[in-house]
DNA sequence: ATGACGATTTACT
DNA sequence: GTAAATCGTCATA
């Protein structure tokens, strides 16, 4: 929700899990606890948003018990409400235009840009904050094709076995999933 | 104080 | 396909 009351929403179509102190690909690996990743140790339902590569934000939902740094990275949305506003946020950082709907939030950095998520929302309670929340839409049927389960993206540097663990899920056949790999 | 690097994206060859 | 963009964070000294 923007300050002016505009609703920006979408169906979550791609996520990855980062599992606590033993997951070498996670910011919390080895019990690392710093000002940046402090939100990972907060109560479940907390937003963990961080800045990376000098220009992008990534948004997570904390899922572990308080003190247990488990989080789910939101990697892609199928835009539903506020598509025009999302497009404006996204185009503000590109030279060339021509953005298709499927490119608005098809990646963790793109998703944050489309929803205007930044560090000001790091650590907020997703169950009470009026600006950012998650809903279960019971009127929407579960995707007919189900989910696809694969290794996570961009964690090759973490080495094995972390890099090969099947901790990424996306809606099968959904056009709004980030696509860097062939055959998905 | 310094330096290497990142849960990425974009543009260019 | 490859490389640039771009800077806060964290480990090392």
CSV table of C-alpha atoms (C1' of nucleotides) in Angstrom, one decimal:
chain,number,residue,atom,x,y,z
A,1,UNK,CA,0.0,0.0,0.0
A,2,UNK,CA,1.4,3.4,-1.0
A,3,UNK,CA,1.1,6.5,1.2
A,4,UNK,CA,-1.6,7.8,-1.2
A,5,UNK,CA,-3.7,4.6,-0.6
A,6,UNK,CA,-2.9,2.9,-3.9
A,7,UNK,CA,-2.8,-0.8,-3.6
A,8,UNK,CA,0.0,-2.7,-5.2
A,9,UNK,CA,-0.6,-6.4,-5.1
A,10,UNK,CA,0.3,-9.6,-6.9
A,11,UNK,CA,0.2,-13.4,-6.6
A,12,UNK,CA,3.4,-14.8,-5.2
A,13,UNK,CA,4.7,-17.2,-7.9
A,14,UNK,CA,8.3,-17.9,-6.9
A,15,UNK,CA,10.1,-18.2,-3.6
A,16,UNK,CA,13.3,-19.6,-2.0
A,17,UNK,CA,13.9,-20.8,1.5
A,18,UNK,CA,17.0,-19.8,3.6
A,19,UNK,CA,17.4,-22.2,6.5
A,20,UNK,CA,19.1,-20.9,9.6
A,21,UNK,CA,22.7,-21.3,10.8
A,22,UNK,CA,23.6,-24.4,8.8
A,23,UNK,CA,22.6,-23.1,5.4
A,24,UNK,CA,25.8,-21.8,3.8
A,25,UNK,CA,23.8,-19.8,1.3
A,26,UNK,CA,22.0,-17.8,4.0
A,27,UNK,CA,23.1,-14.6,5.5
A,28,UNK,CA,22.6,-16.3,8.9
A,29,UNK,CA,25.1,-19.0,8.1
A,30,UNK,CA,27.2,-20.0,11.1
A,31,UNK,CA,25.0,-17.9,13.4
A,32,UNK,CA,26.1,-14.6,11.8
A,33,UNK,CA,24.1,-11.9,13.3
A,34,UNK,CA,24.8,-8.3,12.3
A,35,UNK,CA,22.8,-5.1,12.0
A,36,UNK,CA,22.0,-6.0,8.4
A,37,UNK,CA,20.5,-9.4,9.0
A,38,UNK,CA,19.1,-8.7,12.5
A,39,UNK,CA,15.5,-9.0,11.2
A,40,UNK,CA,16.1,-12.7,10.3
A,41,UNK,CA,16.2,-13.4,14.1
A,42,UNK,CA,12.9,-11.6,14.8
A,43,UNK,CA,9.5,-13.2,15.2
A,44,UNK,CA,7.9,-15.1,12.3
A,45,UNK,CA,5.9,-12.7,10.2
A,46,UNK,CA,8.6,-10.1,10.2
A,47,UNK,CA,9.9,-8.6,6.9
A,48,UNK,CA,13.6,-8.9,6.2
A,49,UNK,CA,14.6,-6.5,3.5
A,50,UNK,CA,18.2,-5.9,2.5
A,51,UNK,CA,20.2,-3.9,0.0
A,52,UNK,CA,22.7,-5.6,-2.3
A,53,UNK,CA,24.9,-5.1,-5.3
A,54,UNK,CA,24.9,-1.4,-4.6
A,55,UNK,CA,21.5,-1.0,-6.3
A,56,UNK,CA,18.9,-3.7,-5.5
A,57,UNK,CA,16.7,-4.7,-2.6
A,58,UNK,CA,15.5,-8.2,-1.8
A,59,UNK,CA,12.5,-8.9,0.4
A,60,UNK,CA,12.0,-11.9,2.7
A,61,UNK,CA,9.3,-13.2,5.1
A,62,UNK,CA,10.8,-14.4,8.4
A,63,UNK,CA,9.4,-17.9,9.1
A,64,UNK,CA,11.4,-19.3,12.0
A,65,UNK,CA,10.7,-18.9,15.7
A,66,UNK,CA,12.1,-15.8,17.3
A,67,UNK,CA,15.9,-16.3,17.4
A,68,UNK,CA,15.8,-18.9,14.7
A,69,UNK,CA,17.0,-17.2,11.4
A,70,UNK,CA,14.8,-18.9,8.8
A,71,UNK,CA,13.3,-16.8,6.0
A,72,UNK,CA,11.6,-17.1,2.6
A,73,UNK,CA,12.9,-14.8,-0.2
A,74,UNK,CA,10.1,-13.5,-2.4
A,75,UNK,CA,11.4,-13.9,-6.0
A,76,UNK,CA,8.5,-13.1,-8.3
A,77,UNK,CA,4.9,-11.8,-8.4
A,78,UNK,CA,2.2,-12.0,-10.9
A,79,UNK,CA,0.9,-8.4,-10.7
A,80,UNK,CA,-2.7,-7.9,-9.9
A,81,UNK,CA,-3.5,-4.5,-8.5
A,82,UNK,CA,-1.7,-1.2,-9.2
A,83,UNK,CA,0.0,-2.4,-12.3
A,84,UNK,CA,0.4,1.1,-13.7
A,85,UNK,CA,2.2,2.3,-10.6
A,86,UNK,CA,4.4,-0.8,-10.6
A,87,UNK,CA,5.4,0.0,-14.2
A,88,UNK,CA,6.3,3.6,-13.3
A,89,UNK,CA,8.5,2.4,-10.4
A,90,UNK,CA,10.2,-0.1,-12.7
A,91,UNK,CA,10.7,2.3,-15.6
A,92,UNK,CA,12.2,4.9,-13.4
A,93,UNK,CA,15.4,2.9,-13.3
A,94,UNK,CA,15.7,1.8,-17.0
A,95,UNK,CA,16.9,3.6,-20.1
A,96,UNK,CA,15.0,1.7,-22.6
A,97,UNK,CA,11.2,1.2,-22.1
A,98,UNK,CA,9.1,-1.6,-23.4
A,99,UNK,CA,8.4,-3.4,-20.1
A,100,UNK,CA,6.0,-6.4,-20.4
A,101,UNK,CA,3.8,-7.3,-17.5
A,102,UNK,CA,5.8,-10.5,-17.1
A,103,UNK,CA,8.9,-8.4,-16.4
A,104,UNK,CA,7.5,-6.1,-13.8
A,105,UNK,CA,8.2,-8.3,-10.8
A,106,UNK,CA,10.0,-11.4,-12.2
A,107,UNK,CA,13.0,-11.4,-9.9
A,108,UNK,CA,13.7,-10.4,-6.3
A,109,UNK,CA,15.2,-7.0,-7.2
A,110,UNK,CA,12.5,-6.3,-9.7
A,111,UNK,CA,9.8,-7.3,-7.3
A,112,UNK,CA,11.1,-4.8,-4.7
A,113,UNK,CA,11.3,-2.0,-7.2
A,114,UNK,CA,7.8,-2.7,-8.5
A,115,UNK,CA,6.4,-2.6,-5.0
A,116,UNK,CA,8.6,0.3,-3.9
A,117,UNK,CA,10.1,-1.9,-1.1
A,118,UNK,CA,13.2,-0.6,0.5
A,119,UNK,CA,15.0,-0.5,3.9
A,120,UNK,CA,12.3,1.7,5.4
A,121,UNK,CA,10.2,-1.5,5.6
A,122,UNK,CA,12.9,-3.8,6.9
A,123,UNK,CA,11.8,-5.3,10.2
A,124,UNK,CA,8.1,-4.4,10.0
A,125,UNK,CA,5.5,-6.8,11.3
A,126,UNK,CA,3.7,-8.1,8.2
A,127,UNK,CA,0.7,-9.1,10.4
A,128,UNK,CA,0.0,-5.5,11.6
A,129,UNK,CA,1.8,-3.0,9.4
A,130,UNK,CA,-0.6,-1.0,7.2
A,131,UNK,CA,1.9,-0.7,4.4
A,132,UNK,CA,2.9,-4.3,3.7
A,133,UNK,CA,1.2,-7.6,4.2
A,134,UNK,CA,0.4,-11.0,2.8
A,135,UNK,CA,-3.1,-12.4,2.2
A,136,UNK,CA,-4.4,-15.9,1.6
A,137,UNK,CA,-7.1,-15.6,-1.2
A,138,UNK,CA,-9.4,-18.5,-0.5
A,139,UNK,CA,-11.4,-17.7,-3.7
A,140,UNK,CA,-8.4,-18.5,-5.9
A,141,UNK,CA,-7.8,-22.1,-6.7
A,142,UNK,CA,-4.4,-23.7,-6.2
A,143,UNK,CA,-2.5,-23.6,-9.4
A,144,UNK,CA,-3.6,-26.5,-11.6
A,145,UNK,CA,-0.1,-27.4,-12.6
A,146,UNK,CA,1.2,-27.3,-9.1
A,147,UNK,CA,4.7,-26.2,-8.1
A,148,UNK,CA,8.2,-26.9,-9.5
A,149,UNK,CA,10.9,-27.5,-7.0
A,150,UNK,CA,14.5,-26.6,-8.0
A,151,UNK,CA,17.9,-25.4,-6.6
A,152,UNK,CA,18.1,-21.8,-5.6
A,153,UNK,CA,19.4,-19.1,-8.0
A,154,UNK,CA,22.6,-17.1,-7.4
A,155,UNK,CA,24.0,-19.2,-4.6
A,156,UNK,CA,26.6,-21.3,-6.5
A,157,UNK,CA,29.3,-19.5,-4.5
A,158,UNK,CA,28.0,-21.1,-1.3
A,159,UNK,CA,29.3,-24.5,-2.5
A,160,UNK,CA,27.8,-27.9,-1.9
A,161,UNK,CA,25.5,-29.1,-0.5
A,162,UNK,CA,23.8,-25.7,-0.2
A,163,UNK,CA,23.9,-24.9,-3.9
A,164,UNK,CA,22.1,-28.0,-4.9
A,165,UNK,CA,19.4,-28.1,-2.2
A,166,UNK,CA,15.9,-28.0,-3.7
A,167,UNK,CA,14.8,-24.9,-1.8
A,168,UNK,CA,13.2,-22.9,-4.7
A,169,UNK,CA,9.6,-23.2,-5.7
A,170,UNK,CA,7.7,-21.6,-8.5
A,171,UNK,CA,4.2,-22.0,-10.1
A,172,UNK,CA,4.5,-24.4,-13.0
A,173,UNK,CA,4.2,-22.6,-16.3
A,174,UNK,CA,3.6,-19.2,-14.9
A,175,UNK,CA,4.9,-16.5,-17.2
A,176,UNK,CA,5.8,-14.1,-14.3
A,177,UNK,CA,8.5,-16.4,-12.8
A,178,UNK,CA,12.1,-15.1,-13.2
A,179,UNK,CA,13.7,-17.0,-16.0
A,180,UNK,CA,17.4,-17.2,-16.3
A,181,UNK,CA,17.5,-20.9,-16.8
A,182,UNK,CA,16.4,-23.0,-19.7
A,183,UNK,CA,13.6,-25.4,-19.6
A,184,UNK,CA,11.6,-23.9,-16.7
B,1,DA,C1',41.3,2.1,7.6
B,2,DT,C1',41.0,-1.0,3.9
B,3,DG,C1',39.4,-4.2,0.5
B,4,DA,C1',36.6,-8.0,-1.5
B,5,DC,C1',32.2,-9.2,-2.5
B,6,DG,C1',27.2,-9.8,-3.0
B,7,DA,C1',20.1,-14.3,-2.2
B,8,DT,C1',20.9,-8.9,-9.2
B,9,DT,C1',19.7,-6.5,-13.3
B,10,DT,C1',20.7,-4.3,-17.4
B,11,DA,C1',23.0,-3.2,-21.5
B,12,DC,C1',26.1,-4.3,-24.8
B,13,DT,C1',29.0,-7.3,-28.3
C,1,DG,C1',27.1,-14.8,-24.1
C,2,DT,C1',29.8,-11.2,-21.3
C,3,DA,C1',30.5,-7.3,-18.5
C,4,DA,C1',29.3,-3.1,-16.2
C,5,DA,C1',26.8,-0.7,-12.7
C,6,DT,C1',27.4,0.7,-7.8
C,7,DC,C1',27.9,0.8,-2.6
C,8,DG,C1',26.8,-0.9,2.1
C,9,DT,C1',28.5,-4.5,4.8
C,10,DC,C1',31.7,-7.3,7.1
C,11,DA,C1',36.1,-9.6,7.9
C,12,DT,C1',40.8,-8.5,8.4
C,13,DA,C1',44.5,-5.6,10.0
